[in-house]
Amino acid sequence: MKVLIVGSGGREHAIAYSVSKSPKVEKIYCAPGNAGISELAECVPIGAMEFDKLAQFAAEQKIDLTIVGMDDPLVGGIVDVFEEKGLRVFGPAKNAAILEGSKAFSKDLMKKYHIPTAAYENFDNAKDALSYLETAKFPIVLKADGLALGKGVLICNDLEEAKAGVQEIMLDKKFGSAGNTMVIEEFMTGREVSVLSYVDGKTIKTMTSAQDHKRAMDGDKGLNTGGMGTFSPSPFYTKEIDEYCQKHIYQPTVDAMRAEGRPFKGIIFFGLMLTEDGPKVLEYNARFGDPEAQVVLPRMKNDIIEVMEACIDGKLDEIDLQFEDNAAVCVVLASEGYPVKYEKGIPITGFENFKGKDGYYCFHAGTKLENGQIVTNGGRVLGITAKGANLKEARKNAYEATEWISFANKYMRHDIGKAIDEA
Ligand code: AMP
Ligand code: GLY
């Protein structure tokens, strides 16, 4: 089989790694890819939003399966473009990717189908939002409706902050048209867990759990980022919690999408908060998490191609999804200054240390090849992942491996997986 992966981050590198292990696959392409992915795949210089060019490439190269890793192309309808041309593609159609593309849509869906989530109101103008806030309880959470690189969520401690937030999102349009509509929701407290799942339109099979670390600095301080590190499984995601979520959240979400005439095929990523009143949905994503994929996929025992094809063909019920009985930790090596301002183009050394080391992975997020040298090309540069018999061992291994890599402005958190000690 020939496979095309769309995207260029650590998540797509982890997907490419899984795809490369499938005995069914002869050749992998990635558009646009990065320096690390190019060791497993032929990178083609087509952007993830260039749907027609991508479809033309897939048709010309007789690609058997295209896997879309990123949210923007999915929400923009890349799957519809491929399907119209008779090309086989893994991911939700545009009318289903709205589950991630519009927070107002997903909140209304959860309300209609009684799926546990924070209480909320949607607003399409600033005047109503501001007058609602006058009598609201604080802290409160403001969310831009559309995609905003994970940055469109503001937690406001008082009325002043919330008013400034409405100004930013709805009037100044800090997140562009993503802020035409806004969700205002109740502030919840609890531990966060990410649960990714495969879905074939009617059946859902969840993967092993994970936890991300969204803030830039140790102790969950600093700005929100795309994610500074992950561990899997989450020791706080117990069997009882899983049973509750299967019954009240996972299958009901899939059934709701089907009932709305928007059958979902692909990955649903459930961002959950384990509150005192039980697990509640923080958000849905329509794709693998980044860097959740980097700790979940290396632990998956199945052939990823078989699972994805079963999703496309509506045969996921025939798959016995299995994960290794171990743990993995991913520490992101970022450029100092991320997520605000940072230098790029800095040479990276030490990749050879990963050669032949089973259970250690150096996933590239923001790198490129320049005159034969791999250099930094983004805020998140590498995802250093290691497995271990348990979480503590995996964390020790991952932090050891972070020392194998050097670049001048290397920055990382030193407390990824600290919560493991409280379990
Ligand atoms: P989201 O993009 O919706 O996952 O939000 C980003 C982050 O904001 C989440 O990972 C949470 O840490 C936080 N957050 C979102 N919604 C709430 C909420 N209702 N209560 C408390 N924290 C929230
Ligand atoms: N790690 C969070 C995300 O992928 O949205």
Coordinates of C-alpha atoms and ligand atoms in Angstrom, one line a residue:
M1 CA 0.0 0.0 0.0
K2 CA 1.0 3.6 -0.5
V3 CA 0.0 6.0 2.3
L4 CA -0.1 9.8 2.4
I5 CA -0.1 11.6 5.7
V6 CA -1.2 15.2 5.9
G7 CA 0.5 17.4 8.5
S8 CA 4.0 18.4 9.7
G9 CA 4.1 18.0 13.5
G10 CA 5.1 15.6 16.2
R11 CA 1.7 14.0 16.0
E12 CA 2.2 13.3 12.3
H13 CA 5.7 11.9 13.0
A14 CA 4.1 9.5 15.6
I15 CA 1.4 8.5 13.0
A16 CA 4.2 7.9 10.4
Y17 CA 6.0 5.8 12.8
S18 CA 2.9 3.6 13.4
V19 CA 2.2 3.4 9.7
S20 CA 5.8 2.4 9.0
K21 CA 5.4 -0.7 11.2
S22 CA 2.4 -2.0 9.2
P23 CA 3.5 -4.9 6.9
K24 CA 0.8 -3.7 4.5
V25 CA 2.7 -0.5 3.7
E26 CA 5.3 -0.2 1.0
K27 CA 5.7 3.5 0.7
I28 CA 4.8 6.6 2.9
Y29 CA 4.5 10.2 1.7
C30 CA 3.9 13.1 4.0
A31 CA 2.7 16.6 3.0
P32 CA 4.4 18.8 4.0
G33 CA 6.2 16.7 6.7
N34 CA 9.4 17.7 8.5
A35 CA 13.1 16.6 8.9
G36 CA 12.3 13.7 11.2
I37 CA 9.3 12.4 9.2
S38 CA 11.6 12.4 6.1
E39 CA 13.4 9.4 7.5
L40 CA 10.3 7.4 7.3
A41 CA 8.4 9.1 4.4
E42 CA 9.0 11.0 1.3
C43 CA 8.0 14.6 2.1
V44 CA 6.2 16.5 -0.6
P45 CA 6.0 20.3 -0.5
I46 CA 2.2 20.7 -0.6
G47 CA 0.5 22.6 2.3
A48 CA -2.1 20.9 4.4
M49 CA -4.8 23.4 3.2
E50 CA -4.1 22.9 -0.5
F51 CA -6.9 20.3 -0.9
D52 CA -7.0 20.2 -4.7
K53 CA -3.2 19.8 -5.0
L54 CA -3.2 17.1 -2.3
A55 CA -6.0 15.2 -4.0
Q56 CA -4.3 15.5 -7.4
F57 CA -1.1 14.1 -5.9
A58 CA -3.0 11.2 -4.3
A59 CA -4.7 10.4 -7.6
E60 CA -1.4 10.6 -9.6
Q61 CA 0.6 8.6 -7.2
K62 CA -2.2 6.0 -6.8
I63 CA -2.2 6.5 -3.0
D64 CA -4.3 3.8 -1.3
L65 CA -5.0 5.7 1.9
T66 CA -4.6 9.3 3.0
I67 CA -4.5 10.0 6.8
V68 CA -5.2 13.6 7.9
G69 CA -3.5 14.5 11.2
M70 CA -4.4 18.1 11.6
D71 CA -7.6 20.0 12.6
D72 CA -7.6 22.8 10.1
P73 CA -7.9 20.7 6.9
L74 CA -10.4 18.4 8.6
V75 CA -12.6 21.3 9.7
G76 CA -12.1 22.9 6.2
G77 CA -13.5 19.8 4.5
I78 CA -10.5 18.0 3.0
V79 CA -12.2 14.6 3.5
D80 CA -15.1 15.7 1.3
V81 CA -12.8 16.9 -1.4
F82 CA -11.0 13.5 -1.4
E83 CA -14.2 11.5 -1.3
E84 CA -15.8 13.4 -4.2
K85 CA -12.8 12.3 -6.2
G86 CA -13.2 8.6 -5.1
L87 CA -10.0 8.8 -3.0
R88 CA -9.8 6.7 0.2
V89 CA -9.2 9.0 3.2
F90 CA -9.2 8.6 7.0
G91 CA -10.9 11.4 9.0
P92 CA -14.3 13.0 9.6
A93 CA -16.2 14.7 6.8
K94 CA -16.7 18.5 7.2
N95 CA -20.2 18.1 8.7
A96 CA -18.7 15.9 11.4
A97 CA -15.4 17.7 12.0
I98 CA -17.6 20.6 13.3
L99 CA -17.5 18.7 16.6
E100 CA -14.1 20.4 16.9
G101 CA -14.7 23.3 14.6
S102 CA -17.5 24.9 16.6
K103 CA -17.6 24.9 20.3
A104 CA -21.1 26.4 20.2
F105 CA -22.2 23.3 18.1
S106 CA -20.5 20.8 20.4
K107 CA -22.1 22.5 23.5
D108 CA -25.5 22.4 22.0
L109 CA -25.0 18.8 21.0
M110 CA -24.1 17.8 24.5
K111 CA -27.0 19.7 26.0
K112 CA -29.5 18.1 23.6
Y113 CA -28.2 14.6 24.2
H114 CA -27.6 14.9 28.0
I115 CA -23.8 14.4 27.7
P116 CA -22.2 15.8 30.9
T117 CA -20.4 19.1 30.4
A118 CA -20.1 22.5 32.0
A119 CA -23.2 24.7 32.1
Y120 CA -23.0 27.4 29.4
E121 CA -24.6 30.0 27.1
N122 CA -23.7 30.8 23.5
F123 CA -23.5 34.4 22.3
D124 CA -23.3 35.9 18.8
N125 CA -22.9 39.5 19.9
A126 CA -20.8 41.3 22.5
K127 CA -23.7 43.3 24.0
D128 CA -25.6 40.2 25.1
A129 CA -22.4 38.6 26.4
L130 CA -21.5 41.6 28.4
S131 CA -24.9 41.9 30.0
Y132 CA -24.9 38.2 30.8
L133 CA -21.6 38.6 32.7
E134 CA -23.1 41.3 35.0
T135 CA -24.9 38.6 37.0
A136 CA -22.5 35.7 36.4
K137 CA -20.5 33.8 39.0
F138 CA -16.7 34.0 38.8
P139 CA -14.2 32.5 37.8
I140 CA -15.9 32.0 34.4
V141 CA -14.6 30.6 31.1
L142 CA -14.8 32.4 27.7
K143 CA -14.3 30.4 24.6
A144 CA -14.0 31.6 21.0
D145 CA -16.3 29.3 18.9
G146 CA -13.9 28.4 16.2
L147 CA -10.3 27.0 15.9
A148 CA -7.7 29.2 17.6
L149 CA -4.6 27.0 17.9
G150 CA -5.8 26.0 21.4
K151 CA -5.5 29.6 22.5
G152 CA -9.1 30.7 22.3
V153 CA -10.0 29.9 25.9
L154 CA -9.8 32.5 28.6
I155 CA -10.3 31.8 32.3
C156 CA -11.5 35.1 33.9
N157 CA -11.4 35.7 37.7
D158 CA -13.7 38.7 37.8
L159 CA -16.0 40.9 35.8
E160 CA -13.3 43.2 34.7
E161 CA -11.2 40.4 33.2
A162 CA -14.3 38.9 31.6
K163 CA -15.3 42.2 30.0
A164 CA -11.7 42.5 28.6
G165 CA -12.0 39.0 27.3
V166 CA -15.2 39.7 25.4
Q167 CA -13.6 42.7 23.9
E168 CA -10.6 40.6 22.8
I169 CA -12.6 37.7 21.3
M170 CA -15.7 39.4 19.9
L171 CA -14.7 43.0 19.2
D172 CA -10.9 43.1 18.6
K173 CA -11.2 39.7 16.9
K174 CA -7.9 38.5 18.4
F175 CA -8.7 35.0 17.0
G176 CA -10.2 36.2 13.8
S177 CA -13.6 34.9 12.7
A178 CA -13.2 32.1 15.4
G179 CA -14.6 34.8 17.7
N180 CA -17.8 35.7 15.8
T181 CA -19.6 33.4 18.2
M182 CA -18.5 32.8 21.8
V183 CA -19.3 30.3 24.5
I184 CA -19.4 31.4 28.2
E185 CA -19.2 28.5 30.5
E186 CA -19.1 27.5 34.1
F187 CA -15.5 27.1 35.6
M188 CA -14.9 23.5 36.6
T189 CA -12.1 22.1 38.8
G190 CA -10.5 18.6 38.7
R191 CA -7.9 16.6 36.9
E192 CA -7.8 16.6 33.1
V193 CA -7.6 13.4 31.1
S194 CA -7.3 13.0 27.3
V195 CA -9.1 9.9 25.8
L196 CA -8.6 9.4 22.1
S197 CA -10.8 7.0 20.2
Y198 CA -11.4 5.4 16.8
V199 CA -14.9 5.8 15.4
D200 CA -16.5 4.2 12.3
G201 CA -19.8 6.2 12.3
K202 CA -21.5 3.9 14.8
T203 CA -19.0 1.9 16.8
I204 CA -16.4 3.6 19.1
K205 CA -13.2 2.0 20.5
T206 CA -11.3 4.1 23.0
M207 CA -7.5 4.1 23.3
T208 CA -5.4 4.1 26.4
S209 CA -5.7 7.4 28.4
A210 CA -3.2 10.2 28.5
Q211 CA -2.6 13.5 30.3
D212 CA -1.2 16.7 28.7
H213 CA 0.6 19.6 30.3
K214 CA -0.7 22.7 28.5
R215 CA 1.1 25.5 30.4
A216 CA 4.6 26.7 29.3
M217 CA 6.3 26.6 32.7
D218 CA 6.8 24.2 35.7
G219 CA 4.0 24.1 38.2
D220 CA 1.4 24.7 35.5
K221 CA 2.5 28.4 35.3
G222 CA 2.8 30.6 32.3
L223 CA 0.9 30.8 29.1
N224 CA -1.1 28.0 27.4
T225 CA 0.8 26.2 24.7
G226 CA 0.0 23.4 22.3
G227 CA 1.2 21.0 25.0
M228 CA 4.6 20.6 26.7
G229 CA 4.5 16.9 27.5
T230 CA 2.3 13.9 28.1
F231 CA 2.1 10.7 30.0
S232 CA 0.1 7.5 29.4
P233 CA -1.9 5.9 30.9
S234 CA -3.4 8.3 33.4
P235 CA -3.4 6.6 36.8
F236 CA -6.5 8.7 37.7
Y237 CA -8.5 7.3 34.9
T238 CA -9.9 4.3 36.7
K239 CA -12.0 1.4 35.5
E240 CA -15.1 2.9 37.1
I241 CA -14.5 6.2 35.4
D242 CA -14.0 4.5 32.1
E243 CA -17.2 2.6 32.5
Y244 CA -19.1 5.8 33.3
C245 CA -17.6 7.6 30.3
Q246 CA -18.3 4.7 27.9
K247 CA -22.0 4.8 28.9
H248 CA -22.6 8.5 29.4
I249 CA -20.1 10.2 27.1
Y250 CA -18.4 8.2 24.4
Q251 CA -21.1 6.1 22.8
P252 CA -23.7 8.9 23.4
T253 CA -21.5 11.3 21.4
V254 CA -21.2 8.9 18.5
D255 CA -25.0 8.2 18.6
A256 CA -25.8 11.9 18.8
M257 CA -23.7 12.7 15.7
R258 CA -25.3 9.9 13.8
A259 CA -28.8 11.1 14.9
E260 CA -28.0 14.6 13.7
G261 CA -27.1 13.2 10.2
R262 CA -23.4 13.8 10.8
P263 CA -21.9 10.3 11.2
F264 CA -18.4 10.6 12.6
K265 CA -15.6 8.5 11.1
G266 CA -12.1 9.1 12.3
I267 CA -10.6 10.0 15.7
I268 CA -12.6 11.7 18.5
F269 CA -10.4 13.1 21.2
F270 CA -12.4 13.6 24.4
G271 CA -10.9 16.3 26.6
L272 CA -12.3 15.4 30.0
M273 CA -12.3 16.9 33.5
L274 CA -12.7 14.5 36.4
T275 CA -14.9 16.8 38.6
E276 CA -16.5 16.0 42.0
D277 CA -19.7 15.5 40.2
G278 CA -18.2 13.0 37.8
P279 CA -16.3 13.2 34.5
K280 CA -17.4 16.1 32.2
V281 CA -16.4 17.0 28.6
L282 CA -14.1 20.0 28.4
E283 CA -13.9 19.8 24.6
Y284 CA -13.9 17.5 21.6
N285 CA -11.2 17.4 19.0
A286 CA -11.6 15.6 15.7
R287 CA -8.1 14.3 15.5
F288 CA -5.2 12.7 17.5
G289 CA -3.9 15.0 20.3
D290 CA -0.4 16.5 20.0
P291 CA 1.6 15.4 22.1
E292 CA -0.9 12.7 23.2
A293 CA -0.4 10.7 20.0
Q294 CA 3.4 10.5 20.9
V295 CA 2.6 8.5 24.1
V296 CA -0.5 6.6 22.9
L297 CA 0.6 5.3 19.5
P298 CA 3.9 3.7 20.5
R299 CA 1.9 1.6 23.0
M300 CA -0.7 0.4 20.5
K301 CA -0.4 -3.3 19.6
N302 CA -2.6 -3.2 16.5
D303 CA -1.7 -2.5 12.9
I304 CA -2.9 1.1 12.6
I305 CA -3.8 0.6 8.9
E306 CA -6.2 -2.2 9.8
V307 CA -7.8 -0.1 12.4
M308 CA -8.2 2.9 10.2
E309 CA -9.5 0.9 7.3
A310 CA -12.1 -0.7 9.6
C311 CA -13.2 2.8 10.6
I312 CA -13.6 3.8 6.9
D313 CA -15.5 0.6 6.1
G314 CA -17.8 0.6 9.2
K315 CA -16.2 -2.6 10.6
L316 CA -14.6 -1.3 13.7
D317 CA -16.7 -3.8 15.8
E318 CA -14.4 -6.6 14.3
I319 CA -11.2 -5.0 15.7
D320 CA -9.8 -6.0 19.1
L321 CA -8.0 -2.8 20.0
Q322 CA -5.1 -3.5 22.3
F323 CA -2.4 -1.6 24.1
E324 CA 0.8 -2.7 25.8
D325 CA 0.7 -3.1 29.6
N326 CA 3.4 -0.5 30.2
A327 CA 3.7 3.3 30.2
A328 CA 5.1 6.2 28.2
V329 CA 6.2 9.7 28.8
C330 CA 6.8 12.5 26.3
V331 CA 8.8 15.6 27.2
V332 CA 8.6 18.4 24.6
L333 CA 11.9 20.2 23.8
A334 CA 10.9 23.7 22.8
S335 CA 12.6 26.9 21.8
E336 CA 13.2 29.2 24.7
G337 CA 10.5 31.9 24.6
Y338 CA 7.7 29.7 23.2
P339 CA 4.8 30.3 22.9
V340 CA 5.5 34.1 22.4
K341 CA 8.8 34.8 20.7
Y342 CA 11.7 32.6 19.9
E343 CA 14.5 32.1 17.5
K344 CA 14.5 29.5 14.7
G345 CA 17.1 28.0 12.4
I346 CA 19.4 26.8 15.3
P347 CA 21.4 23.6 14.7
I348 CA 20.3 20.5 16.7
T349 CA 22.8 17.6 17.5
G350 CA 22.6 14.2 19.2
F351 CA 20.0 12.4 17.1
E352 CA 22.4 9.4 16.7
N353 CA 21.9 8.6 20.4
F354 CA 18.4 7.3 19.6
K355 CA 19.7 4.7 17.0
G356 CA 19.0 1.2 18.1
K357 CA 17.4 2.2 21.4
D358 CA 14.2 0.2 21.7
G359 CA 11.4 2.1 23.5
Y360 CA 13.0 5.5 22.9
Y361 CA 11.6 7.9 20.3
C362 CA 12.6 11.3 19.0
F363 CA 9.5 12.7 17.3
H364 CA 10.1 15.9 15.3
A365 CA 7.6 18.7 15.7
G366 CA 9.3 21.9 14.4
T367 CA 12.5 21.0 12.5
K368 CA 13.8 21.3 9.0
L369 CA 16.8 20.3 7.0
E370 CA 19.1 23.2 6.0
N371 CA 22.3 22.4 4.0
G372 CA 22.4 18.9 5.4
Q373 CA 22.0 20.0 9.0
I374 CA 18.8 19.6 11.0
V375 CA 17.8 22.9 12.5
T376 CA 14.9 24.2 14.7
N377 CA 11.9 25.5 12.8
G378 CA 9.2 26.1 15.4
G379 CA 8.2 26.7 19.1
R380 CA 7.8 23.0 19.8
V381 CA 10.9 21.4 18.3
L382 CA 11.0 17.7 19.4
G383 CA 8.9 15.3 21.5
I384 CA 11.2 13.0 23.4
T385 CA 9.2 9.9 24.3
A386 CA 10.3 6.8 26.3
K387 CA 8.5 3.7 27.4
G388 CA 9.0 2.0 30.8
A389 CA 7.4 -0.9 32.7
N390 CA 5.5 1.8 34.7
L391 CA 5.0 5.6 34.7
K392 CA 8.0 6.3 37.0
E393 CA 10.4 4.3 34.9
A394 CA 9.0 5.9 31.7
R395 CA 9.5 9.3 33.1
K396 CA 13.1 8.6 34.2
N397 CA 13.9 7.2 30.8
A398 CA 12.3 10.1 28.9
Y399 CA 14.2 12.7 31.0
E400 CA 17.4 10.8 30.5
A401 CA 16.9 10.9 26.7
T402 CA 16.2 14.7 26.8
E403 CA 19.9 15.0 27.6
W404 CA 21.0 13.2 24.4
I405 CA 19.8 16.2 22.3
S406 CA 21.4 19.7 22.3
F407 CA 20.5 23.0 20.7
A408 CA 21.4 26.5 21.9
N409 CA 17.9 27.7 23.0
K410 CA 16.6 24.3 24.2
Y411 CA 13.8 24.7 26.8
M412 CA 11.7 22.1 28.5
R413 CA 9.5 21.6 31.6
H414 CA 11.1 19.5 34.3
D415 CA 7.9 18.4 35.9
I416 CA 6.1 16.4 33.2
G417 CA 4.4 13.5 34.9
K418 CA 4.8 15.0 38.4
A419 CA 1.2 14.0 39.1
I420 CA 2.3 10.4 38.8
D421 CA 3.7 10.7 42.3
E422 CA 0.3 11.6 43.8
A423 CA -1.4 8.6 42.3
Ligands
AMP1 P1 -10.1 23.6 25.7 O1 -9.4 24.1 24.5 O2 -11.6 23.8 25.7 O3 -9.7 22.2 26.1 O4 -9.6 24.5 26.9 C1 -8.2 24.7 27.1 C2 -8.0 24.5 28.6 O5 -8.7 25.5 29.3 C3 -8.4 23.1 29.1 O6 -7.5 22.2 28.9 C4 -8.7 23.5 30.6 O7 -7.4 23.5 31.3 C5 -9.2 24.9 30.5 N1 -10.7 24.9 30.6 C6 -11.5 24.8 29.5 N2 -12.8 24.9 29.9 C7 -12.8 24.9 31.2 C8 -13.8 25.0 32.2 N3 -15.1 25.0 31.9 N4 -13.4 25.0 33.5 C9 -12.1 25.0 33.9 N5 -11.1 25.0 33.0 C10 -11.4 24.9 31.7
GLY2 N1 -2.6 18.3 23.3 C1 -3.9 19.0 23.1 C2 -4.3 19.0 21.7 O1 -3.8 18.3 20.8 O2 -5.3 19.6 21.4

